Amino acid sequence: MSSCALNAELPVASPEDLATICASVRSGATPAAVRVEAFLARIAQHDGVIHAFNEVHADAARARARAIDKMVASGRDPGSLAGCVIAMKDNIVMREGHTTCSSKMLANYRSPFDATAVEMLYEAGAIVIGKTNLDEFAMGSSTENSAFGATRNPWDSSRVPGGSSGGSAAAVAAGFCDAALGSDTGGSIRQPAALCGCVGFKPTYGRISRYGLVAFGSSLDQIGPFATTVRNAALVYDAIVGSDARDSTSADAPCEPLAPLVDRPLASLRIGVPREYRSEANSPAVAQVLERAISAARAIGAEIIDIELPLTDIGISTYYVIAPAEASSNLARYDGIRYGHRAKLSPGDDLEDLYSKSRAEGFGPEVQRRIMLGTYVLSSGYYDAYYKRALQARRLIKEEFDRAFASCDVVLGPTSPVAAFPFGGKTDPLSMYLCDVYTVNTNIAGIPGISINGGFADEAGTRLPVGLQLQAPAFAEETLLRAARMLEIALA
Ligand code: GLN
């Protein structure tokens, strides 16, 4: 893929305050319809190159904007996200349009219902502008595994946007929407946010209903927002958080609105920096941004504590047993009969052929690899050696975080060991999996994590955004977001 100087042509989204924008729509000063038109024009102009969207829902977005403006005109309040324009990862189901998971398997699939997160966004007055590209079934770290072509990074179109929610991250970074939703099983919100220079927030497992999120690794999957600032991410999070009777794993924990709180600095902040996160494997750009952030945190009075998380190392092997095991079971439903692509049969073919041909044609190579890996680690004779051991490792990783949080409020490190890499830069699966070294353990432990833009640095002669990750104990979203906001302001 050739590079074009989008940096000059495509100013990235400005960190406008979403609460202020929505207040303006609620007061009638800014029509939602005008906002939608501006985003549609920008998408029409630039998404041919970026390919953040699988599908743009122009008519539906316009109709929704008109309905919101009518509500305002008649004196009703559309809600906290009135006129907020959202891009939706294409593995979150909506009645509108298709839900493809960027897979041939679901290329023509239409959902008969909206995901709970989508319903809640509508109730808050938000407008969904389209479905964003991803690595097929959310498996990957570059969006190159999409069956419909890769998404390009708005900062340098010769580079990947990260993945699997690369389309959502690129859409926010390119200013195609106010915010986006993604899903994060092992880093798929935080890593693309880091590579595209925006904020990506994965809440505690169970905080946001998974009802209507196409399942990948059900014990790890979590929906979360992308936005241009921590404040804006908090506003979107507030609209979709909460327990849901339709997702038995959704948490019944208190969830007061956090957007009004994020600007309150914490009176004291202890930031743990694991020795393992200052690894030799980090690129020079990443290492430089991390050290700069540590100095900035010290300068605002945070206490920096050197900690150790020695199990960081086993995260990848643990994740790449558990996630494929769960995926192999979740993806069994795509059999050419109940859902998705059905192969044409030849005379003499039987039911077994229907299954195997449909699955071989419908799933791409990475998805097939994960299904085989997952089936293998769950098969009798190997179950104890792989799956059971991975569950034991999971427990140890969780306990290690518990110990770390006894001495600090949040853990800081890079989101990804490298900034955005060129297309085709990681062809063997293991080198791609290693992109997730800092993000998978968050999901394994079920704790919340956020990636913010730590600044820009030169990587191989190109100026690229570098993400910083903060992690906090389960359900400590308030601490996490307030600390992230403090760091965001300190680095601005
Ligand atoms: N990159 C990781 C994977 O390929 C994480 C994906 C995700 O979080 N959905 O599995």
Coordinates of C-alpha atoms and ligand atoms in Angstrom, one line a residue:
M1 CA 0.0 0.0 0.0
S2 CA 1.3 3.4 -0.8
S3 CA 1.5 6.2 1.7
C4 CA -0.1 9.5 1.2
A5 CA 0.4 12.6 3.3
L6 CA -2.9 12.4 5.2
N7 CA -1.3 14.2 8.1
A8 CA -1.4 17.4 6.2
E9 CA -4.8 16.8 4.5
L10 CA -6.7 15.2 7.3
P11 CA -6.5 17.1 10.6
V12 CA -7.3 14.6 13.3
A13 CA -10.3 15.0 15.5
S14 CA -10.0 18.0 17.8
P15 CA -10.5 17.1 21.5
E16 CA -13.8 19.1 21.7
D17 CA -15.7 18.6 24.8
L18 CA -18.6 16.2 24.1
A19 CA -20.7 17.3 27.1
T20 CA -20.6 20.9 25.8
I21 CA -21.5 19.8 22.3
C22 CA -24.4 17.7 23.6
A23 CA -25.6 20.5 25.8
S24 CA -25.7 22.7 22.8
V25 CA -27.8 20.2 20.9
R26 CA -30.1 19.8 23.9
S27 CA -30.6 23.6 24.0
G28 CA -31.4 23.8 20.3
A29 CA -28.4 25.9 19.6
T30 CA -26.7 23.2 17.4
P31 CA -29.0 21.1 15.3
A32 CA -28.0 17.4 15.4
A33 CA -28.8 17.3 11.6
V34 CA -26.0 19.8 10.9
R35 CA -23.5 17.7 12.9
V36 CA -24.4 14.5 11.0
E37 CA -24.0 16.2 7.6
A38 CA -20.6 17.5 8.6
F39 CA -19.4 14.0 9.6
L40 CA -20.9 12.4 6.5
A41 CA -19.1 14.9 4.3
R42 CA -15.8 14.2 6.0
I43 CA -16.4 10.4 5.6
A44 CA -17.2 10.9 2.0
Q45 CA -14.1 12.8 1.4
H46 CA -11.6 10.6 3.3
D47 CA -12.9 7.2 4.0
G48 CA -12.1 6.0 0.5
V49 CA -8.5 6.0 1.6
I50 CA -8.9 5.2 5.3
H51 CA -11.6 2.5 5.1
A52 CA -12.7 2.8 8.7
F53 CA -16.2 1.8 7.8
N54 CA -17.7 -1.4 6.4
E55 CA -21.0 0.4 6.0
V56 CA -22.1 4.0 6.5
H57 CA -25.7 4.5 7.6
A58 CA -26.3 7.9 6.1
D59 CA -30.1 7.8 5.9
A60 CA -30.6 6.2 9.3
A61 CA -28.2 8.7 10.9
R62 CA -30.1 11.6 9.2
A63 CA -33.5 10.3 10.3
R64 CA -32.3 9.9 13.8
A65 CA -30.8 13.5 13.8
R66 CA -34.1 14.9 12.6
A67 CA -36.0 13.0 15.3
I68 CA -33.6 14.4 18.0
D69 CA -34.0 18.0 16.7
K70 CA -37.8 17.5 16.7
M71 CA -37.7 16.4 20.3
V72 CA -35.7 19.5 21.3
A73 CA -38.1 21.7 19.3
S74 CA -41.0 20.2 21.2
G75 CA -39.4 20.8 24.6
R76 CA -38.3 17.2 25.3
D77 CA -34.8 16.2 26.3
P78 CA -33.1 13.6 24.0
G79 CA -30.6 12.7 26.7
S80 CA -27.0 13.1 27.8
L81 CA -25.6 12.2 24.4
A82 CA -28.0 14.3 22.4
G83 CA -26.6 14.5 18.8
C84 CA -23.4 12.6 19.7
V85 CA -22.3 10.8 16.6
I86 CA -21.0 7.3 17.2
A87 CA -19.3 4.7 15.0
M88 CA -20.0 1.0 15.9
K89 CA -17.6 -1.9 15.6
D90 CA -19.1 -4.3 13.2
N91 CA -19.3 -7.2 15.7
I92 CA -21.9 -5.3 17.8
V93 CA -25.3 -6.2 16.4
M94 CA -27.8 -3.6 15.1
R95 CA -31.1 -3.9 13.3
E96 CA -29.8 -1.3 10.9
G97 CA -27.7 -2.6 8.1
H98 CA -25.5 -5.7 8.3
T99 CA -23.4 -7.2 11.1
T100 CA -20.5 -8.9 9.4
C101 CA -17.6 -9.2 11.9
S102 CA -15.6 -8.4 8.8
S103 CA -16.0 -12.1 7.8
K104 CA -17.2 -13.7 4.6
M105 CA -19.1 -16.0 6.9
L106 CA -21.5 -13.1 8.0
A107 CA -21.2 -10.9 4.9
N108 CA -25.0 -10.9 4.4
Y109 CA -26.1 -11.3 8.1
R110 CA -28.8 -8.9 9.4
S111 CA -29.5 -8.9 13.1
P112 CA -33.1 -9.0 14.2
F113 CA -32.3 -7.0 17.3
D114 CA -30.0 -4.2 18.7
A115 CA -27.3 -4.9 21.2
T116 CA -28.0 -3.6 24.7
A117 CA -25.2 -1.0 24.4
V118 CA -26.7 0.2 21.1
E119 CA -30.2 0.5 22.7
M120 CA -28.7 2.5 25.6
L121 CA -26.9 4.8 23.2
Y122 CA -30.2 5.5 21.4
E123 CA -31.9 6.1 24.7
A124 CA -29.2 8.7 25.6
G125 CA -29.8 10.5 22.2
A126 CA -26.8 9.3 20.3
I127 CA -26.7 8.7 16.6
V128 CA -24.9 5.7 15.1
I129 CA -23.3 6.7 11.8
G130 CA -22.1 3.3 10.6
K131 CA -20.3 0.0 11.2
T132 CA -16.5 -0.1 11.5
N133 CA -14.0 -2.5 10.1
L134 CA -12.2 -5.0 12.3
D135 CA -10.0 -8.1 12.2
E136 CA -12.3 -11.0 11.3
F137 CA -14.2 -11.9 14.4
A138 CA -12.0 -9.5 16.4
M139 CA -8.9 -11.8 16.0
G140 CA -5.9 -9.8 15.3
S141 CA -3.9 -6.6 16.1
S142 CA -3.8 -4.8 12.8
T143 CA -7.2 -5.0 11.0
E144 CA -5.3 -6.8 8.2
N145 CA -7.4 -9.9 8.9
S146 CA -10.6 -8.2 7.7
A147 CA -12.2 -10.1 4.8
F148 CA -13.1 -6.7 3.3
G149 CA -9.6 -5.1 3.2
A150 CA -7.5 -3.4 5.8
T151 CA -8.1 0.0 7.5
R152 CA -5.3 2.6 7.2
N153 CA -3.9 4.6 10.0
P154 CA -5.0 8.3 9.7
W155 CA -1.5 9.5 10.9
D156 CA 0.3 7.5 8.2
S157 CA -1.7 5.7 5.6
S158 CA 1.2 3.2 4.9
R159 CA 0.7 1.9 8.5
V160 CA -1.8 -0.2 10.3
P161 CA -4.3 1.3 12.7
G162 CA -3.9 -1.6 15.2
G163 CA -6.7 -4.0 15.9
S164 CA -9.0 -5.6 16.2
S165 CA -11.1 -2.5 16.5
G166 CA -8.9 -0.6 14.0
G167 CA -11.9 0.9 12.1
S168 CA -13.3 2.4 15.3
A169 CA -10.0 3.9 16.3
A170 CA -9.3 5.2 12.9
A171 CA -12.8 6.7 12.7
V172 CA -12.3 8.7 15.9
A173 CA -8.7 9.7 15.0
A174 CA -9.8 10.9 11.5
G175 CA -12.7 12.9 12.9
F176 CA -15.4 10.8 11.3
C177 CA -17.4 10.7 14.5
D178 CA -17.4 12.0 18.1
A179 CA -16.7 8.6 19.6
A180 CA -16.9 4.9 18.8
L181 CA -17.6 1.6 20.4
G182 CA -15.2 -1.3 20.2
S183 CA -14.7 -4.7 21.9
D184 CA -11.7 -5.8 23.8
T185 CA -10.8 -9.4 24.4
G186 CA -7.1 -9.0 24.8
G187 CA -6.4 -5.4 23.9
S188 CA -8.6 -4.7 20.9
I189 CA -9.8 -1.3 22.2
R190 CA -6.6 -0.1 23.9
Q191 CA -4.0 -1.2 21.3
P192 CA -5.7 0.5 18.2
A193 CA -6.4 3.6 20.4
A194 CA -2.7 3.7 21.1
L195 CA -1.7 3.3 17.5
C196 CA -4.2 6.0 16.3
G197 CA -3.5 8.5 19.1
C198 CA -6.9 8.5 20.8
V199 CA -8.4 7.2 24.0
G200 CA -9.6 3.6 24.3
F201 CA -11.2 2.4 27.5
K202 CA -11.9 -1.3 28.5
P203 CA -14.0 -1.3 31.7
T204 CA -14.0 -4.1 34.3
Y205 CA -15.3 -7.4 32.9
G206 CA -19.1 -7.3 33.3
R207 CA -19.5 -3.6 33.5
I208 CA -21.1 -3.3 30.1
S209 CA -23.6 -5.8 28.8
R210 CA -22.2 -8.2 26.2
Y211 CA -25.8 -8.9 24.9
G212 CA -25.5 -8.4 21.1
L213 CA -21.7 -8.5 21.0
V214 CA -20.8 -11.4 18.8
A215 CA -18.9 -13.7 21.1
F216 CA -15.2 -14.4 20.8
G217 CA -13.8 -15.3 24.2
S218 CA -16.8 -15.0 26.5
S219 CA -14.8 -14.8 29.8
L220 CA -12.6 -12.0 28.4
D221 CA -14.8 -10.0 26.0
Q222 CA -15.8 -6.4 27.0
I223 CA -17.4 -3.5 25.1
G224 CA -15.9 0.0 25.6
P225 CA -15.6 3.5 24.1
F226 CA -13.1 5.2 21.9
A227 CA -13.0 9.0 22.2
T228 CA -10.6 12.0 21.8
T229 CA -10.3 12.6 25.6
V230 CA -10.8 10.8 28.8
R231 CA -13.7 13.1 29.7
N232 CA -15.5 12.2 26.4
A233 CA -14.8 8.5 26.9
A234 CA -16.3 8.7 30.4
L235 CA -19.5 10.4 29.0
V236 CA -20.1 7.6 26.5
Y237 CA -19.2 5.0 29.2
D238 CA -21.8 6.5 31.5
A239 CA -24.5 6.0 28.9
I240 CA -23.8 2.2 28.4
V241 CA -22.7 1.0 31.8
G242 CA -24.9 -1.2 34.0
S243 CA -26.3 -4.6 34.7
D244 CA -28.5 -6.3 32.1
A245 CA -30.8 -9.3 32.7
R246 CA -30.0 -10.5 29.2
D247 CA -26.2 -11.0 30.0
S248 CA -25.8 -13.2 33.1
T249 CA -22.2 -12.1 33.5
S250 CA -23.0 -8.4 33.6
A251 CA -22.1 -7.0 37.0
D252 CA -24.6 -5.6 39.4
A253 CA -22.2 -3.1 40.9
P254 CA -22.9 0.6 41.6
C255 CA -22.2 2.8 38.6
E256 CA -22.6 6.5 39.4
P257 CA -21.9 8.8 36.4
L258 CA -18.2 9.3 36.1
A259 CA -18.0 12.1 33.5
P260 CA -18.8 14.8 36.2
L261 CA -16.0 13.4 38.4
V262 CA -13.1 12.9 36.0
D263 CA -11.8 16.4 36.2
R264 CA -11.4 16.2 40.0
P265 CA -7.7 15.4 40.6
L266 CA -7.1 12.6 43.1
A267 CA -5.6 14.1 46.3
S268 CA -3.0 11.4 46.3
L269 CA -2.0 9.1 43.5
R270 CA 0.4 6.2 43.7
I271 CA 1.4 5.0 40.3
G272 CA 3.0 1.6 40.0
V273 CA 5.5 1.1 37.1
P274 CA 6.3 -2.6 36.6
R275 CA 10.0 -3.3 35.8
E276 CA 8.7 -5.7 33.2
Y277 CA 6.9 -2.9 31.3
R278 CA 10.2 -1.1 30.8
S279 CA 11.3 -3.9 28.6
E280 CA 14.0 -4.1 26.0
A281 CA 11.3 -5.1 23.6
N282 CA 9.8 -1.6 23.7
S283 CA 10.7 0.5 20.6
P284 CA 12.8 3.6 21.3
A285 CA 9.8 5.8 20.7
V286 CA 7.7 3.9 23.2
A287 CA 10.4 3.9 25.8
Q288 CA 10.9 7.7 25.4
V289 CA 7.2 8.4 25.8
L290 CA 6.9 6.2 28.8
E291 CA 9.9 7.9 30.6
R292 CA 8.5 11.3 29.7
A293 CA 5.1 10.4 31.2
I294 CA 6.8 9.2 34.4
S295 CA 8.5 12.5 34.8
A296 CA 5.3 14.4 34.1
A297 CA 3.4 12.3 36.7
R298 CA 6.1 13.1 39.3
A299 CA 5.9 16.8 38.4
I300 CA 2.1 16.8 39.3
G301 CA 2.9 15.2 42.6
A302 CA 2.1 11.5 41.9
E303 CA 4.2 9.0 43.7
I304 CA 6.0 6.7 41.3
I305 CA 6.5 3.2 42.8
D306 CA 8.7 0.6 41.2
I307 CA 6.8 -2.7 41.2
E308 CA 7.2 -6.1 39.7
L309 CA 4.7 -8.1 37.6
P310 CA 6.9 -11.2 36.6
L311 CA 3.9 -13.0 35.2
T312 CA 3.6 -10.4 32.4
D313 CA 5.6 -12.9 30.4
I314 CA 3.2 -15.7 30.6
G315 CA 0.2 -13.6 29.6
I316 CA 0.5 -14.3 25.8
S317 CA 0.7 -18.0 26.2
T318 CA -2.1 -18.0 28.7
Y319 CA -4.3 -15.8 26.5
Y320 CA -3.6 -17.8 23.3
V321 CA -4.9 -20.9 25.0
I322 CA -8.0 -19.5 26.7
A323 CA -9.2 -17.2 23.9
P324 CA -8.9 -19.8 21.1
A325 CA -10.5 -22.4 23.4
E326 CA -13.5 -20.2 24.0
A327 CA -13.6 -19.1 20.3
S328 CA -13.6 -22.7 19.0
S329 CA -16.8 -23.2 21.0
N330 CA -18.4 -19.9 20.2
L331 CA -17.7 -20.2 16.5
A332 CA -19.2 -23.7 16.3
R333 CA -22.6 -22.1 15.5
Y334 CA -21.4 -21.0 12.1
D335 CA -22.1 -24.3 10.4
G336 CA -23.8 -23.2 7.1
I337 CA -27.2 -24.0 8.5
R338 CA -28.1 -21.8 11.4
Y339 CA -26.0 -18.8 10.5
G340 CA -23.9 -17.4 7.8
H341 CA -22.3 -18.6 4.6
R342 CA -23.6 -21.9 3.1
A343 CA -21.3 -23.6 0.5
K344 CA -22.7 -25.0 -2.7
L345 CA -22.6 -28.8 -2.6
S346 CA -21.5 -31.2 -5.3
P347 CA -23.4 -34.4 -6.1
G348 CA -22.6 -37.0 -3.4
D349 CA -21.7 -34.5 -0.7
D350 CA -23.2 -35.2 2.7
L351 CA -23.9 -33.1 5.9
E352 CA -20.3 -33.4 7.0
D353 CA -19.2 -31.8 3.6
L354 CA -21.8 -29.0 4.1
Y355 CA -20.2 -28.1 7.4
S356 CA -16.6 -28.4 6.4
K357 CA -17.0 -26.6 3.0
S358 CA -19.1 -23.8 4.5
R359 CA -16.6 -23.2 7.3
A360 CA -13.5 -23.5 5.0
E361 CA -15.0 -20.9 2.6
G362 CA -16.5 -18.6 5.2
F363 CA -13.6 -18.3 7.7
G364 CA -10.3 -16.7 6.9
P365 CA -6.9 -18.2 7.8
E366 CA -6.4 -16.5 11.3
V367 CA -9.9 -17.6 12.4
Q368 CA -9.3 -21.1 11.2
R369 CA -6.0 -21.2 13.0
R370 CA -7.7 -20.1 16.3
I371 CA -10.5 -22.7 15.9
M372 CA -7.9 -25.4 15.4
L373 CA -5.8 -24.2 18.3
G374 CA -8.8 -24.0 20.6
T375 CA -10.1 -27.4 19.5
Y376 CA -6.7 -28.9 20.2
V377 CA -6.2 -27.5 23.7
L378 CA -9.7 -28.6 24.7
S379 CA -9.3 -32.2 23.3
S380 CA -9.0 -35.1 25.6
G381 CA -5.4 -35.9 26.4
Y382 CA -4.3 -32.3 25.9
Y383 CA -7.0 -30.5 28.1
D384 CA -5.0 -30.9 31.3
A385 CA -1.7 -29.9 29.7
Y386 CA -2.9 -26.8 28.1
Y387 CA -6.4 -25.5 29.0
K388 CA -6.3 -26.5 32.7
R389 CA -2.8 -25.1 33.1
A390 CA -3.9 -21.8 31.4
L391 CA -6.7 -21.5 33.9
Q392 CA -4.2 -22.1 36.7
A393 CA -2.0 -19.4 35.2
R394 CA -5.0 -17.1 35.0
R395 CA -5.5 -17.4 38.7
L396 CA -1.9 -16.6 39.4
I397 CA -2.0 -13.5 37.1
K398 CA -5.1 -12.3 38.9
E399 CA -3.4 -12.7 42.3
E400 CA -0.3 -10.9 41.1
F401 CA -2.4 -7.9 40.2
D402 CA -4.1 -8.0 43.6
R403 CA -0.7 -7.9 45.3
A404 CA 0.5 -5.1 43.1
F405 CA -2.6 -3.0 43.9
A406 CA -1.8 -3.3 47.6
S407 CA 1.0 -0.8 47.1
C408 CA -0.4 1.4 44.2
D409 CA -3.6 2.8 42.9
V410 CA -3.0 2.3 39.2
V411 CA -0.4 0.6 37.1
L412 CA 1.3 2.6 34.3
G413 CA 3.1 1.3 31.2
P414 CA 3.0 1.4 27.4
T415 CA -0.1 0.1 25.7
S416 CA 1.9 -1.6 23.0
P417 CA 5.6 -2.3 22.7
V418 CA 5.6 -0.6 19.3
A419 CA 3.9 2.3 17.5
A420 CA 1.9 1.8 14.3
F421 CA 3.8 -0.6 12.0
P422 CA 3.7 -0.8 8.2
F423 CA 1.2 -3.1 6.4
G424 CA 2.6 -6.6 6.1
G425 CA 5.1 -5.8 8.8
K426 CA 4.2 -8.8 11.0
T427 CA 3.5 -11.8 8.9
D428 CA 4.2 -14.7 11.3
P429 CA 1.4 -15.1 13.8
L430 CA 3.6 -15.0 16.9
S431 CA 5.1 -11.6 16.1
M432 CA 1.5 -10.3 15.8
Y433 CA 0.5 -11.9 19.0
L434 CA 3.4 -10.2 20.8
C435 CA 1.7 -6.8 20.1
D436 CA -0.6 -7.8 23.0
V437 CA 2.0 -8.4 25.7
Y438 CA 0.8 -5.5 27.8
T439 CA -2.9 -5.7 27.2
V440 CA -3.9 -9.4 27.5
N441 CA -3.4 -9.7 31.3
T442 CA -5.9 -7.0 31.9
N443 CA -8.6 -9.2 30.4
I444 CA -7.2 -12.3 32.0
A445 CA -7.6 -10.6 35.4
G446 CA -10.9 -9.0 34.4
I447 CA -9.7 -5.5 35.5
P448 CA -10.2 -2.1 33.8
G449 CA -7.6 -0.6 31.5
I450 CA -7.4 2.6 29.5
S451 CA -5.0 3.8 26.8
I452 CA -4.4 7.5 26.4
N453 CA -2.2 9.3 23.9
G454 CA 1.2 9.8 25.6
G455 CA 2.5 12.0 22.9
F456 CA 4.4 11.6 19.6
A457 CA 7.8 10.2 18.9
D458 CA 9.8 9.3 15.8
E459 CA 9.7 5.7 14.9
A460 CA 11.7 4.7 11.8
G461 CA 11.8 8.4 10.7
T462 CA 8.0 8.9 11.0
R463 CA 6.3 10.9 13.7
L464 CA 3.7 8.6 15.3
P465 CA 1.4 8.6 18.3
V466 CA 2.4 6.4 21.3
G467 CA -0.2 5.1 23.8
L468 CA 0.1 4.8 27.5
Q469 CA -1.9 2.3 29.5
L470 CA -3.2 2.6 33.0
Q471 CA -4.8 -0.3 34.8
A472 CA -6.7 -0.3 38.1
P473 CA -8.4 -2.9 40.4
A474 CA -11.7 -4.4 39.3
F475 CA -14.6 -1.8 39.6
A476 CA -12.1 1.1 40.3
E477 CA -13.1 2.9 37.1
E478 CA -13.4 6.2 39.0
T479 CA -9.8 6.1 40.2
L480 CA -8.7 4.9 36.7
L481 CA -10.4 7.6 34.8
R482 CA -9.4 10.4 37.2
A483 CA -5.8 9.3 37.2
A484 CA -5.9 9.0 33.4
R485 CA -7.4 12.5 33.1
M486 CA -4.6 13.9 35.4
L487 CA -2.0 12.3 33.2
E488 CA -3.7 13.5 30.0
I489 CA -3.6 17.1 31.3
A490 CA 0.0 16.8 32.6
L491 CA 1.1 15.6 29.1
A492 CA -0.9 18.2 27.1
Ligands
GLN1 N1 -5.1 -9.1 19.4 C1 -5.7 -10.0 20.2 C2 -6.2 -11.2 19.5 O1 -5.9 -11.3 18.3 C3 -6.9 -9.3 20.9 C4 -8.1 -9.3 20.2 C5 -9.2 -8.6 20.9 O2 -9.1 -8.0 21.9 N2 -10.4 -8.8 20.3 O3 -6.8 -12.1 19.9

